[in-house]
mmCIF file of N, CA and C in Angstrom:
data_model
loop_
_atom_site.group_PDB
_atom_site.id
_atom_site.type_symbol
_atom_site.label_atom_id
_atom_site.label_comp_id
_atom_site.label_asym_id
_atom_site.label_seq_id
_atom_site.Cartn_x
_atom_site.Cartn_y
_atom_site.Cartn_z
ATOM 1 N N MET A 261 -29.436 -36.849 7.979
ATOM 2 C CA MET A 261 -29.729 -36.259 6.699
ATOM 3 C C MET A 261 -28.863 -35.008 6.537
ATOM 4 N N ALA A 262 -28.329 -34.802 5.369
ATOM 5 C CA ALA A 262 -27.417 -33.688 5.099
ATOM 6 C C ALA A 262 -28.172 -32.489 4.545
ATOM 7 N N ASN A 263 -27.700 -31.304 4.900
ATOM 8 C CA ASN A 263 -28.244 -30.063 4.344
ATOM 9 C C ASN A 263 -27.398 -29.644 3.158
ATOM 10 N N LEU A 264 -28.006 -29.401 2.045
ATOM 11 C CA LEU A 264 -27.284 -28.967 0.854
ATOM 12 C C LEU A 264 -27.206 -27.448 0.825
ATOM 13 N N VAL A 265 -25.996 -26.957 0.565
ATOM 14 C CA VAL A 265 -25.773 -25.517 0.470
ATOM 15 C C VAL A 265 -25.369 -25.219 -0.966
ATOM 16 N N PRO A 266 -26.085 -24.332 -1.664
ATOM 17 C CA PRO A 266 -25.750 -24.058 -3.069
ATOM 18 C C PRO A 266 -24.399 -23.356 -3.196
ATOM 19 N N PHE A 267 -23.639 -23.773 -4.196
ATOM 20 C CA PHE A 267 -22.347 -23.161 -4.492
ATOM 21 C C PHE A 267 -22.600 -21.822 -5.172
ATOM 22 N N PRO A 268 -21.896 -20.749 -4.752
ATOM 23 C CA PRO A 268 -22.163 -19.438 -5.358
ATOM 24 C C PRO A 268 -21.808 -19.407 -6.842
ATOM 25 N N ALA A 269 -22.612 -18.692 -7.581
ATOM 26 C CA ALA A 269 -22.379 -18.566 -9.021
ATOM 27 C C ALA A 269 -21.134 -17.712 -9.281
ATOM 28 N N ASN A 270 -20.579 -17.813 -10.475
ATOM 29 C CA ASN A 270 -19.373 -17.052 -10.831
ATOM 30 C C ASN A 270 -19.577 -15.552 -10.718
ATOM 31 N N GLY A 271 -20.757 -15.064 -10.985
ATOM 32 C CA GLY A 271 -21.029 -13.632 -10.937
ATOM 33 C C GLY A 271 -21.220 -13.095 -9.525
ATOM 34 N N ALA A 272 -21.269 -13.972 -8.519
ATOM 35 C CA ALA A 272 -21.537 -13.546 -7.150
ATOM 36 C C ALA A 272 -20.249 -13.343 -6.347
ATOM 37 N N ARG A 273 -19.161 -13.003 -6.990
ATOM 38 C CA ARG A 273 -17.896 -12.792 -6.303
ATOM 39 C C ARG A 273 -17.919 -11.498 -5.496
ATOM 40 N N MET A 274 -17.216 -11.531 -4.386
ATOM 41 C CA MET A 274 -17.089 -10.331 -3.553
ATOM 42 C C MET A 274 -16.101 -9.371 -4.229
ATOM 43 N N PRO A 275 -16.399 -8.084 -4.253
ATOM 44 C CA PRO A 275 -15.459 -7.134 -4.849
ATOM 45 C C PRO A 275 -14.203 -7.016 -3.988
ATOM 46 N N ILE A 276 -13.058 -6.870 -4.645
ATOM 47 C CA ILE A 276 -11.774 -6.738 -3.957
ATOM 48 C C ILE A 276 -11.122 -5.450 -4.430
ATOM 49 N N VAL A 277 -10.598 -4.682 -3.486
ATOM 50 C CA VAL A 277 -9.886 -3.449 -3.810
ATOM 51 C C VAL A 277 -8.439 -3.804 -4.109
ATOM 52 N N SER A 278 -7.897 -3.251 -5.187
ATOM 53 C CA SER A 278 -6.498 -3.501 -5.538
ATOM 54 C C SER A 278 -5.906 -2.250 -6.184
ATOM 55 N N PHE A 279 -4.591 -2.231 -6.282
ATOM 56 C CA PHE A 279 -3.892 -1.149 -6.957
ATOM 57 C C PHE A 279 -3.928 -1.416 -8.457
ATOM 58 N N ASP A 280 -4.146 -0.375 -9.259
ATOM 59 C CA ASP A 280 -4.081 -0.564 -10.700
ATOM 60 C C ASP A 280 -2.632 -0.427 -11.172
ATOM 61 N N ARG A 281 -2.403 -0.606 -12.445
ATOM 62 C CA ARG A 281 -1.051 -0.615 -12.996
ATOM 63 C C ARG A 281 -0.321 0.715 -12.766
ATOM 64 N N ARG A 282 -0.994 1.824 -12.946
ATOM 65 C CA ARG A 282 -0.370 3.136 -12.756
ATOM 66 C C ARG A 282 0.043 3.336 -11.301
ATOM 67 N N GLU A 283 -0.841 2.969 -10.378
ATOM 68 C CA GLU A 283 -0.549 3.115 -8.952
ATOM 69 C C GLU A 283 0.632 2.239 -8.545
ATOM 70 N N LEU A 284 0.628 0.981 -9.001
ATOM 71 C CA LEU A 284 1.743 0.095 -8.680
ATOM 72 C C LEU A 284 3.054 0.595 -9.275
ATOM 73 N N SER A 285 2.989 1.174 -10.451
ATOM 74 C CA SER A 285 4.192 1.717 -11.074
ATOM 75 C C SER A 285 4.792 2.840 -10.227
ATOM 76 N N GLU A 286 3.958 3.735 -9.734
ATOM 77 C CA GLU A 286 4.434 4.827 -8.877
ATOM 78 C C GLU A 286 5.034 4.307 -7.574
ATOM 79 N N ILE A 287 4.352 3.348 -6.961
ATOM 80 C CA ILE A 287 4.828 2.790 -5.694
ATOM 81 C C ILE A 287 6.143 2.042 -5.904
ATOM 82 N N LEU A 288 6.211 1.229 -6.951
ATOM 83 C CA LEU A 288 7.423 0.438 -7.193
ATOM 84 C C LEU A 288 8.606 1.303 -7.616
ATOM 85 N N LYS A 289 8.341 2.465 -8.206
ATOM 86 C CA LYS A 289 9.438 3.379 -8.543
ATOM 87 C C LYS A 289 10.114 3.880 -7.273
ATOM 88 N N ILE A 290 9.323 4.289 -6.284
ATOM 89 C CA ILE A 290 9.864 4.716 -4.979
ATOM 90 C C ILE A 290 10.541 3.534 -4.292
ATOM 91 N N TYR A 291 9.884 2.366 -4.324
ATOM 92 C CA TYR A 291 10.426 1.180 -3.674
ATOM 93 C C TYR A 291 11.788 0.811 -4.259
ATOM 94 N N GLY A 292 11.904 0.834 -5.580
ATOM 95 C CA GLY A 292 13.171 0.497 -6.242
ATOM 96 C C GLY A 292 14.297 1.441 -5.856
ATOM 97 N N ARG A 293 13.982 2.724 -5.755
ATOM 98 C CA ARG A 293 15.014 3.697 -5.365
ATOM 99 C C ARG A 293 15.458 3.482 -3.926
ATOM 100 N N MET A 294 14.521 3.149 -3.030
ATOM 101 C CA MET A 294 14.879 2.893 -1.635
ATOM 102 C C MET A 294 15.646 1.576 -1.477
ATOM 103 N N VAL A 295 15.346 0.584 -2.287
ATOM 104 C CA VAL A 295 16.111 -0.666 -2.266
ATOM 105 C C VAL A 295 17.534 -0.398 -2.757
ATOM 106 N N ALA A 296 17.672 0.386 -3.816
ATOM 107 C CA ALA A 296 18.999 0.721 -4.337
ATOM 108 C C ALA A 296 19.813 1.498 -3.310
ATOM 109 N N ALA A 297 19.138 2.286 -2.470
ATOM 110 C CA ALA A 297 19.826 3.046 -1.424
ATOM 111 C C ALA A 297 20.115 2.176 -0.194
ATOM 112 N N GLY A 298 19.600 0.943 -0.174
ATOM 113 C CA GLY A 298 19.852 0.031 0.927
ATOM 114 C C GLY A 298 18.944 0.208 2.126
ATOM 115 N N GLU A 299 17.855 0.963 1.980
ATOM 116 C CA GLU A 299 16.946 1.223 3.103
ATOM 117 C C GLU A 299 15.871 0.151 3.258
ATOM 118 N N TRP A 300 15.327 -0.323 2.155
ATOM 119 C CA TRP A 300 14.253 -1.302 2.187
ATOM 120 C C TRP A 300 14.712 -2.585 1.515
ATOM 121 N N ARG A 301 14.109 -3.724 1.924
ATOM 122 C CA ARG A 301 14.537 -4.994 1.347
ATOM 123 C C ARG A 301 13.402 -5.891 0.870
ATOM 124 N N ASP A 302 12.209 -5.676 1.348
ATOM 125 C CA ASP A 302 11.120 -6.579 0.990
ATOM 126 C C ASP A 302 9.793 -5.825 0.993
ATOM 127 N N TYR A 303 8.786 -6.395 0.323
ATOM 128 C CA TYR A 303 7.460 -5.797 0.330
ATOM 129 C C TYR A 303 6.390 -6.874 0.275
ATOM 130 N N ALA A 304 5.179 -6.493 0.596
ATOM 131 C CA ALA A 304 4.018 -7.383 0.499
ATOM 132 C C ALA A 304 2.829 -6.563 0.024
ATOM 133 N N ILE A 305 1.983 -7.188 -0.769
ATOM 134 C CA ILE A 305 0.769 -6.533 -1.253
ATOM 135 C C ILE A 305 -0.430 -7.332 -0.750
ATOM 136 N N ASP A 306 -1.330 -6.661 -0.076
ATOM 137 C CA ASP A 306 -2.560 -7.279 0.411
ATOM 138 C C ASP A 306 -3.739 -6.638 -0.302
ATOM 139 N N THR A 307 -4.598 -7.453 -0.888
ATOM 140 C CA THR A 307 -5.831 -6.963 -1.502
ATOM 141 C C THR A 307 -6.987 -7.491 -0.671
ATOM 142 N N LEU A 308 -7.683 -6.586 -0.035
ATOM 143 C CA LEU A 308 -8.771 -6.944 0.863
ATOM 144 C C LEU A 308 -10.101 -6.482 0.294
ATOM 145 N N LYS A 309 -11.159 -6.764 1.008
ATOM 146 C CA LYS A 309 -12.495 -6.385 0.548
ATOM 147 C C LYS A 309 -12.674 -4.877 0.532
ATOM 148 N N ASP A 310 -12.096 -4.173 1.527
ATOM 149 C CA ASP A 310 -12.329 -2.743 1.637
ATOM 150 C C ASP A 310 -11.105 -1.873 1.392
ATOM 151 N N GLN A 311 -9.902 -2.474 1.295
ATOM 152 C CA GLN A 311 -8.710 -1.671 1.040
ATOM 153 C C GLN A 311 -7.596 -2.527 0.450
ATOM 154 N N ALA A 312 -6.628 -1.856 -0.184
ATOM 155 C CA ALA A 312 -5.420 -2.498 -0.687
ATOM 156 C C ALA A 312 -4.244 -1.906 0.076
ATOM 157 N N VAL A 313 -3.270 -2.754 0.433
ATOM 158 C CA VAL A 313 -2.150 -2.320 1.256
ATOM 159 C C VAL A 313 -0.850 -2.796 0.634
ATOM 160 N N PHE A 314 0.105 -1.868 0.463
ATOM 161 C CA PHE A 314 1.468 -2.177 0.036
ATOM 162 C C PHE A 314 2.356 -1.937 1.249
ATOM 163 N N SER A 315 2.908 -3.015 1.827
ATOM 164 C CA SER A 315 3.734 -2.916 3.030
ATOM 165 C C SER A 315 5.205 -3.014 2.663
ATOM 166 N N VAL A 316 6.034 -2.200 3.318
ATOM 167 C CA VAL A 316 7.470 -2.162 3.063
ATOM 168 C C VAL A 316 8.203 -2.632 4.313
ATOM 169 N N PHE A 317 9.192 -3.509 4.115
ATOM 170 C CA PHE A 317 9.943 -4.079 5.220
ATOM 171 C C PHE A 317 11.432 -3.788 5.084
ATOM 172 N N ARG A 318 12.103 -3.612 6.216
ATOM 173 C CA ARG A 318 13.558 -3.542 6.224
ATOM 174 C C ARG A 318 14.123 -4.957 6.189
ATOM 175 N N ARG A 319 13.524 -5.853 6.983
ATOM 176 C CA ARG A 319 13.848 -7.274 6.970
ATOM 177 C C ARG A 319 12.530 -8.039 6.892
ATOM 178 N N THR A 320 12.579 -9.198 6.292
ATOM 179 C CA THR A 320 11.358 -9.961 6.073
ATOM 180 C C THR A 320 10.676 -10.348 7.378
ATOM 181 N N SER A 321 11.449 -10.625 8.412
ATOM 182 C CA SER A 321 10.874 -11.127 9.659
ATOM 183 C C SER A 321 10.308 -10.032 10.562
ATOM 184 N N GLU A 322 10.446 -8.773 10.173
ATOM 185 C CA GLU A 322 9.978 -7.667 11.011
ATOM 186 C C GLU A 322 8.578 -7.209 10.621
ATOM 187 N N MET A 323 8.058 -6.289 11.431
ATOM 188 C CA MET A 323 6.815 -5.616 11.078
ATOM 189 C C MET A 323 7.116 -4.611 9.971
ATOM 190 N N PRO A 324 6.128 -4.234 9.188
ATOM 191 C CA PRO A 324 6.400 -3.286 8.098
ATOM 192 C C PRO A 324 6.819 -1.909 8.624
ATOM 193 N N LEU A 325 7.792 -1.306 7.920
ATOM 194 C CA LEU A 325 8.205 0.060 8.242
ATOM 195 C C LEU A 325 7.110 1.048 7.870
ATOM 196 N N TYR A 326 6.568 0.873 6.680
ATOM 197 C CA TYR A 326 5.529 1.757 6.153
ATOM 198 C C TYR A 326 4.478 0.918 5.444
ATOM 199 N N ARG A 327 3.267 1.472 5.399
ATOM 200 C CA ARG A 327 2.183 0.886 4.629
ATOM 201 C C ARG A 327 1.581 1.978 3.754
ATOM 202 N N VAL A 328 1.465 1.694 2.472
ATOM 203 C CA VAL A 328 0.748 2.575 1.557
ATOM 204 C C VAL A 328 -0.623 1.938 1.379
ATOM 205 N N GLU A 329 -1.664 2.652 1.800
ATOM 206 C CA GLU A 329 -3.006 2.091 1.798
ATOM 207 C C GLU A 329 -3.911 2.833 0.820
ATOM 208 N N LYS A 330 -4.767 2.056 0.169
ATOM 209 C CA LYS A 330 -5.788 2.618 -0.724
ATOM 210 C C LYS A 330 -7.136 2.173 -0.176
ATOM 211 N N ASN A 331 -7.944 3.156 0.217
ATOM 212 C CA ASN A 331 -9.265 2.879 0.767
ATOM 213 C C ASN A 331 -10.294 3.730 0.005
ATOM 214 N N PRO A 332 -10.964 3.156 -0.990
ATOM 215 C CA PRO A 332 -11.902 3.934 -1.815
ATOM 216 C C PRO A 332 -13.056 4.566 -1.033
ATOM 217 N N LYS A 333 -13.397 4.024 0.123
ATOM 218 C CA LYS A 333 -14.500 4.606 0.907
ATOM 219 C C LYS A 333 -14.146 6.006 1.408
ATOM 220 N N LEU A 334 -12.855 6.300 1.551
ATOM 221 C CA LEU A 334 -12.427 7.617 2.026
ATOM 222 C C LEU A 334 -12.114 8.585 0.884
ATOM 223 N N ALA A 335 -12.375 8.199 -0.346
ATOM 224 C CA ALA A 335 -12.001 9.005 -1.509
ATOM 225 C C ALA A 335 -12.632 10.399 -1.496
ATOM 226 N N ARG A 336 -13.852 10.528 -1.034
ATOM 227 C CA ARG A 336 -14.520 11.838 -1.029
ATOM 228 C C ARG A 336 -14.267 12.627 0.245
ATOM 229 N N LYS A 337 -13.657 11.989 1.236
ATOM 230 C CA LYS A 337 -13.393 12.667 2.502
ATOM 231 C C LYS A 337 -11.934 13.098 2.563
ATOM 232 N N GLN A 338 -11.080 12.289 3.208
ATOM 233 C CA GLN A 338 -9.671 12.653 3.367
ATOM 234 C C GLN A 338 -8.834 12.289 2.151
ATOM 235 N N GLY A 339 -9.322 11.438 1.310
ATOM 236 C CA GLY A 339 -8.580 10.948 0.158
ATOM 237 C C GLY A 339 -8.387 9.447 0.285
ATOM 238 N N ALA A 340 -8.300 8.775 -0.840
ATOM 239 C CA ALA A 340 -8.241 7.319 -0.852
ATOM 240 C C ALA A 340 -6.884 6.780 -0.428
ATOM 241 N N TYR A 341 -5.830 7.590 -0.509
ATOM 242 C CA TYR A 341 -4.481 7.097 -0.260
ATOM 243 C C TYR A 341 -3.925 7.644 1.046
ATOM 244 N N GLN A 342 -3.123 6.808 1.725
ATOM 245 C CA GLN A 342 -2.432 7.269 2.925
ATOM 246 C C GLN A 342 -1.179 6.433 3.142
ATOM 247 N N VAL A 343 -0.164 7.056 3.756
ATOM 248 C CA VAL A 343 1.061 6.376 4.153
ATOM 249 C C VAL A 343 1.052 6.302 5.673
ATOM 250 N N VAL A 344 1.202 5.082 6.205
ATOM 251 C CA VAL A 344 1.148 4.848 7.639
ATOM 252 C C VAL A 344 2.496 4.313 8.091
ATOM 253 N N ALA A 345 3.072 4.908 9.140
ATOM 254 C CA ALA A 345 4.354 4.465 9.687
ATOM 255 C C ALA A 345 4.143 3.228 10.563
ATOM 256 N N ALA A 346 5.249 2.642 11.031
ATOM 257 C CA ALA A 346 5.209 1.393 11.798
ATOM 258 C C ALA A 346 4.363 1.506 13.058
ATOM 259 N N GLY A 347 4.387 2.631 13.725
ATOM 260 C CA GLY A 347 3.632 2.795 14.959
ATOM 261 C C GLY A 347 2.167 3.124 14.763
ATOM 262 N N GLY A 348 1.711 3.249 13.532
ATOM 263 C CA GLY A 348 0.322 3.578 13.252
ATOM 264 C C GLY A 348 0.085 5.045 12.935
ATOM 265 N N LEU A 349 1.149 5.862 12.976
ATOM 266 C CA LEU A 349 1.048 7.287 12.660
ATOM 267 C C LEU A 349 0.778 7.473 11.173
ATOM 268 N N ILE A 350 -0.272 8.205 10.851
ATOM 269 C CA ILE A 350 -0.564 8.520 9.446
ATOM 270 C C ILE A 350 0.324 9.679 9.054
ATOM 271 N N MET A 351 1.289 9.403 8.174
ATOM 272 C CA MET A 351 2.277 10.413 7.780
ATOM 273 C C MET A 351 1.704 11.397 6.771
ATOM 274 N N LYS A 352 0.900 10.887 5.835
ATOM 275 C CA LYS A 352 0.304 11.758 4.825
ATOM 276 C C LYS A 352 -0.883 11.037 4.230
ATOM 277 N N ARG A 353 -1.920 11.795 3.907
ATOM 278 C CA ARG A 353 -3.070 11.226 3.222
ATOM 279 C C ARG A 353 -3.552 12.228 2.192
ATOM 280 N N GLY A 354 -4.200 11.731 1.157
ATOM 281 C CA GLY A 354 -4.695 12.631 0.133
ATOM 282 C C GLY A 354 -5.386 11.917 -1.005
ATOM 283 N N HIS A 355 -5.765 12.717 -1.994
ATOM 284 C CA HIS A 355 -6.500 12.212 -3.155
ATOM 285 C C HIS A 355 -5.575 11.755 -4.273
ATOM 286 N N ASP A 356 -4.329 12.265 -4.306
ATOM 287 C CA ASP A 356 -3.384 11.963 -5.379
ATOM 288 C C ASP A 356 -2.247 11.103 -4.821
ATOM 289 N N LEU A 357 -2.018 9.944 -5.414
ATOM 290 C CA LEU A 357 -1.007 9.013 -4.905
ATOM 291 C C LEU A 357 0.399 9.581 -4.982
ATOM 292 N N SER A 358 0.736 10.262 -6.075
ATOM 293 C CA SER A 358 2.096 10.802 -6.200
ATOM 294 C C SER A 358 2.382 11.867 -5.138
ATOM 295 N N THR A 359 1.387 12.645 -4.774
ATOM 296 C CA THR A 359 1.545 13.638 -3.710
ATOM 297 C C THR A 359 1.741 12.946 -2.360
ATOM 298 N N VAL A 360 0.981 11.910 -2.112
ATOM 299 C CA VAL A 360 1.091 11.171 -0.847
ATOM 300 C C VAL A 360 2.455 10.477 -0.759
ATOM 301 N N LEU A 361 2.937 9.935 -1.866
ATOM 302 C CA LEU A 361 4.244 9.272 -1.874
ATOM 303 C C LEU A 361 5.393 10.272 -1.743
ATOM 304 N N GLY A 362 5.102 11.541 -1.895
ATOM 305 C CA GLY A 362 6.118 12.578 -1.717
ATOM 306 C C GLY A 362 6.685 12.612 -0.310
ATOM 307 N N VAL A 363 6.025 11.968 0.645
ATOM 308 C CA VAL A 363 6.521 11.907 2.018
ATOM 309 C C VAL A 363 7.861 11.153 2.072
ATOM 310 N N PHE A 364 8.142 10.315 1.091
ATOM 311 C CA PHE A 364 9.386 9.561 1.065
ATOM 312 C C PHE A 364 10.536 10.318 0.406
ATOM 313 N N ASP A 365 10.285 11.474 -0.200
ATOM 314 C CA ASP A 365 11.332 12.221 -0.897
ATOM 315 C C ASP A 365 12.473 12.631 0.027
ATOM 316 N N LYS A 366 12.163 13.110 1.216
ATOM 317 C CA LYS A 366 13.196 13.550 2.148
ATOM 318 C C LYS A 366 14.066 12.376 2.575
ATOM 319 N N ALA A 367 13.437 11.254 2.918
ATOM 320 C CA ALA A 367 14.182 10.068 3.316
ATOM 321 C C ALA A 367 15.006 9.533 2.171
ATOM 322 N N LEU A 368 14.488 9.650 0.960
ATOM 323 C CA LEU A 368 15.202 9.166 -0.218
ATOM 324 C C LEU A 368 16.439 10.020 -0.499
ATOM 325 N N LYS A 369 16.296 11.338 -0.355
ATOM 326 C CA LYS A 369 17.437 12.222 -0.557
ATOM 327 C C LYS A 369 18.522 11.969 0.480
ATOM 328 N N GLN A 370 18.133 11.728 1.734
ATOM 329 C CA GLN A 370 19.093 11.440 2.789
ATOM 330 C C GLN A 370 19.789 10.102 2.532
ATOM 331 N N ALA A 371 19.046 9.101 2.068
ATOM 332 C CA ALA A 371 19.635 7.786 1.811
ATOM 333 C C ALA A 371 20.591 7.821 0.628
ATOM 334 N N GLU A 372 20.248 8.588 -0.403
ATOM 335 C CA GLU A 372 21.116 8.687 -1.573
ATOM 336 C C GLU A 372 22.366 9.511 -1.275
ATOM 337 N N ALA A 373 22.246 10.509 -0.381
ATOM 338 C CA ALA A 373 23.403 11.345 -0.043
ATOM 339 C C ALA A 373 24.347 10.613 0.907
ATOM 340 N N GLY A 374 23.825 9.818 1.807
ATOM 341 C CA GLY A 374 24.635 9.168 2.837
ATOM 342 C C GLY A 374 24.911 7.792 2.511
#
């Protein structure tokens, strides 16, 4: 005899954290400048239950160079946004995405100059 399992209703979806249009615009502006400078070549966006992650790659087959993470649970503590380097080092975290993305300004200036 088979056990019947009810199919979840449309309203019972699990919430997913994602970047909104403004956030993606800021991230892609930095990404485009780094691609034009020849530093970055690929990206991936992951939307998970508890966080959203924008990963940047030098080559597609490698591990990500940087991850821009949005974690709303940390919004009242350290800030919802953080940039994480390849080794797991948190380079910058904060409440404002444009301030957190400022960590790439130095690398961008060096890439554009050289």
